Amino acid sequence: MEEGSSSPVSPVDSLGTSEEELERQPKRFGRKRRYSKKSSEDGSPTPGKRGKKGSPSAQSFEELQSQRILANVRERQRTQSLNEAFAALRKIIPTLPSDKLSKIQTLKLAARYIDFLYQVLQSDEMDNKMTSCSYVAHERLSY
């Protein structure tokens, strides 16, 4: 049995990684490709599975490729849209012209700026109430 224990059970066990690292692995490496499971260890297709030109697995591979291409296009558009939104937000937030804020800096500064504007509005409302109260008091005292 000791011979079996000297050979690694899995690549992860042989590296001595912790459970925390194991939990992060799927996030770090992304999804596995479905079609890679159907190939043998040397990387060649499994005999009989994809040999024919019109077989369903060949069509599904092509479908997977086209889906991947479409997903990449959508992701590029999403990223471009997000970058444009950040650029617009950077124009609104008052900063020094030399500052090129990162996305996280932009979000944090925008949140602080919104809070500042909210406080300005609150103080203006209080000033208006105080002004109207003093006007009413002045009006009553002037009679």
Short mmCIF file of C-alpha atoms in Angstrom, two decimals:
data_model
loop_
_atom_site.label_atom_id
_atom_site.label_comp_id
_atom_site.label_asym_id
_atom_site.label_seq_id
_atom_site.Cartn_x
_atom_site.Cartn_y
_atom_site.Cartn_z
CA MET A 1 0.00 0.00 0.00
CA GLU A 2 2.91 2.30 0.60
CA GLU A 3 3.77 2.25 -3.10
CA GLY A 4 0.28 3.59 -3.90
CA SER A 5 0.62 6.33 -1.33
CA SER A 6 3.98 7.45 -2.74
CA SER A 7 2.39 8.21 -6.09
CA PRO A 8 0.17 11.26 -6.00
CA VAL A 9 -3.55 10.62 -5.86
CA SER A 10 -4.24 13.84 -7.70
CA PRO A 11 -2.11 16.74 -8.92
CA VAL A 12 -3.61 18.94 -6.25
CA ASP A 13 -2.68 16.55 -3.44
CA SER A 14 0.88 16.17 -4.71
CA LEU A 15 1.38 19.93 -4.54
CA GLY A 16 0.13 20.08 -0.96
CA THR A 17 -2.42 22.80 -1.56
CA SER A 18 -4.85 23.80 1.13
CA GLU A 19 -8.63 23.65 0.97
CA GLU A 20 -8.73 27.42 0.58
CA GLU A 21 -6.56 27.18 -2.52
CA LEU A 22 -8.75 24.39 -3.87
CA GLU A 23 -11.82 26.62 -3.55
CA ARG A 24 -10.11 29.36 -5.53
CA GLN A 25 -8.97 27.11 -8.37
CA PRO A 26 -12.24 26.99 -10.38
CA LYS A 27 -12.45 30.78 -10.22
CA ARG A 28 -8.85 31.20 -11.30
CA PHE A 29 -8.83 28.70 -14.15
CA GLY A 30 -12.37 29.22 -15.45
CA ARG A 31 -14.51 26.56 -17.07
CA LYS A 32 -13.21 23.39 -18.60
CA ARG A 33 -13.94 22.79 -22.24
CA ARG A 34 -16.48 20.06 -22.81
CA TYR A 35 -14.80 18.64 -25.87
CA SER A 36 -11.48 18.07 -24.08
CA LYS A 37 -12.97 15.16 -22.12
CA LYS A 38 -13.56 13.20 -25.33
CA SER A 39 -9.90 13.19 -26.36
CA SER A 40 -7.37 10.60 -25.27
CA GLU A 41 -4.29 11.36 -23.19
CA ASP A 42 -2.09 12.07 -26.22
CA GLY A 43 -4.49 14.79 -27.36
CA SER A 44 -5.90 12.96 -30.37
CA PRO A 45 -9.64 12.48 -30.70
CA THR A 46 -11.12 9.27 -29.36
CA PRO A 47 -11.61 6.84 -32.27
CA GLY A 48 -15.17 6.63 -33.56
CA LYS A 49 -16.39 9.72 -31.73
CA ARG A 50 -15.50 12.42 -34.28
CA GLY A 51 -14.39 10.47 -37.29
CA LYS A 52 -17.39 11.28 -39.48
CA LYS A 53 -17.83 14.73 -40.98
CA GLY A 54 -21.55 15.07 -40.19
CA SER A 55 -21.52 13.50 -36.73
CA PRO A 56 -23.42 15.27 -33.95
CA SER A 57 -20.26 15.74 -31.87
CA ALA A 58 -18.57 17.63 -34.73
CA GLN A 59 -21.60 19.87 -35.02
CA SER A 60 -21.62 20.44 -31.28
CA PHE A 61 -17.93 21.35 -31.42
CA GLU A 62 -18.69 23.90 -34.15
CA GLU A 63 -21.66 25.13 -32.15
CA LEU A 64 -19.46 25.48 -29.09
CA GLN A 65 -16.94 27.46 -31.12
CA SER A 66 -19.61 29.79 -32.51
CA GLN A 67 -21.16 30.20 -29.05
CA ARG A 68 -17.71 31.04 -27.68
CA ILE A 69 -17.16 33.61 -30.43
CA LEU A 70 -20.54 35.20 -29.72
CA ALA A 71 -19.82 35.21 -25.99
CA ASN A 72 -16.47 36.90 -26.65
CA VAL A 73 -18.18 39.56 -28.78
CA ARG A 74 -20.76 40.18 -26.05
CA GLU A 75 -18.03 40.40 -23.42
CA ARG A 76 -16.05 42.89 -25.53
CA GLN A 77 -19.18 45.03 -25.97
CA ARG A 78 -19.93 44.83 -22.25
CA THR A 79 -16.37 45.83 -21.37
CA GLN A 80 -16.44 48.70 -23.87
CA SER A 81 -19.77 49.92 -22.49
CA LEU A 82 -18.43 49.73 -18.94
CA ASN A 83 -15.29 51.66 -19.89
CA GLU A 84 -17.39 54.35 -21.60
CA ALA A 85 -19.55 54.66 -18.48
CA PHE A 86 -16.44 55.05 -16.31
CA ALA A 87 -15.09 57.70 -18.69
CA ALA A 88 -18.36 59.63 -18.43
CA LEU A 89 -18.29 59.31 -14.63
CA ARG A 90 -14.69 60.57 -14.52
CA LYS A 91 -15.79 63.69 -16.43
CA ILE A 92 -18.48 64.44 -13.84
CA ILE A 93 -16.38 63.94 -10.71
CA PRO A 94 -14.25 66.97 -9.82
CA THR A 95 -10.56 66.00 -9.84
CA LEU A 96 -7.27 67.41 -10.97
CA PRO A 97 -6.83 67.22 -14.74
CA SER A 98 -3.65 65.15 -14.33
CA ASP A 99 -5.47 62.48 -12.30
CA LYS A 100 -6.29 59.32 -14.23
CA LEU A 101 -8.40 57.46 -11.72
CA SER A 102 -8.65 53.70 -11.68
CA LYS A 103 -12.10 52.13 -11.73
CA ILE A 104 -12.12 51.50 -7.99
CA GLN A 105 -10.88 55.03 -7.28
CA THR A 106 -13.58 56.41 -9.57
CA LEU A 107 -16.30 54.46 -7.78
CA LYS A 108 -15.07 55.44 -4.32
CA LEU A 109 -14.72 59.08 -5.26
CA ALA A 110 -18.14 59.08 -6.93
CA ALA A 111 -19.71 57.68 -3.77
CA ARG A 112 -18.02 60.37 -1.67
CA TYR A 113 -19.07 63.06 -4.14
CA ILE A 114 -22.69 61.89 -4.07
CA ASP A 115 -22.61 61.95 -0.27
CA PHE A 116 -21.13 65.46 -0.35
CA LEU A 117 -23.83 66.69 -2.75
CA TYR A 118 -26.51 65.12 -0.55
CA GLN A 119 -25.13 66.99 2.47
CA VAL A 120 -25.06 70.23 0.49
CA LEU A 121 -28.72 69.74 -0.42
CA GLN A 122 -29.61 68.98 3.18
CA SER A 123 -27.83 72.09 4.43
CA ASP A 124 -29.51 74.20 1.72
CA GLU A 125 -32.90 72.91 2.83
CA MET A 126 -32.04 73.76 6.42
CA ASP A 127 -30.86 77.23 5.36
CA ASN A 128 -34.07 77.78 3.40
CA LYS A 129 -36.18 76.73 6.38
CA MET A 130 -34.18 78.98 8.66
CA THR A 131 -34.45 81.87 6.20
CA SER A 132 -38.20 81.44 5.86
CA CYS A 133 -38.56 81.17 9.64
CA SER A 134 -36.52 84.32 10.23
CA TYR A 135 -38.52 86.08 7.49
CA VAL A 136 -41.80 85.11 9.18
CA ALA A 137 -40.42 86.14 12.56
CA HIS A 138 -39.20 89.45 11.13
CA GLU A 139 -42.57 89.99 9.48
CA ARG A 140 -44.43 89.40 12.75
CA LEU A 141 -42.09 91.61 14.71
CA SER A 142 -42.41 94.45 12.24
CA TYR A 143 -46.13 94.94 12.93
#
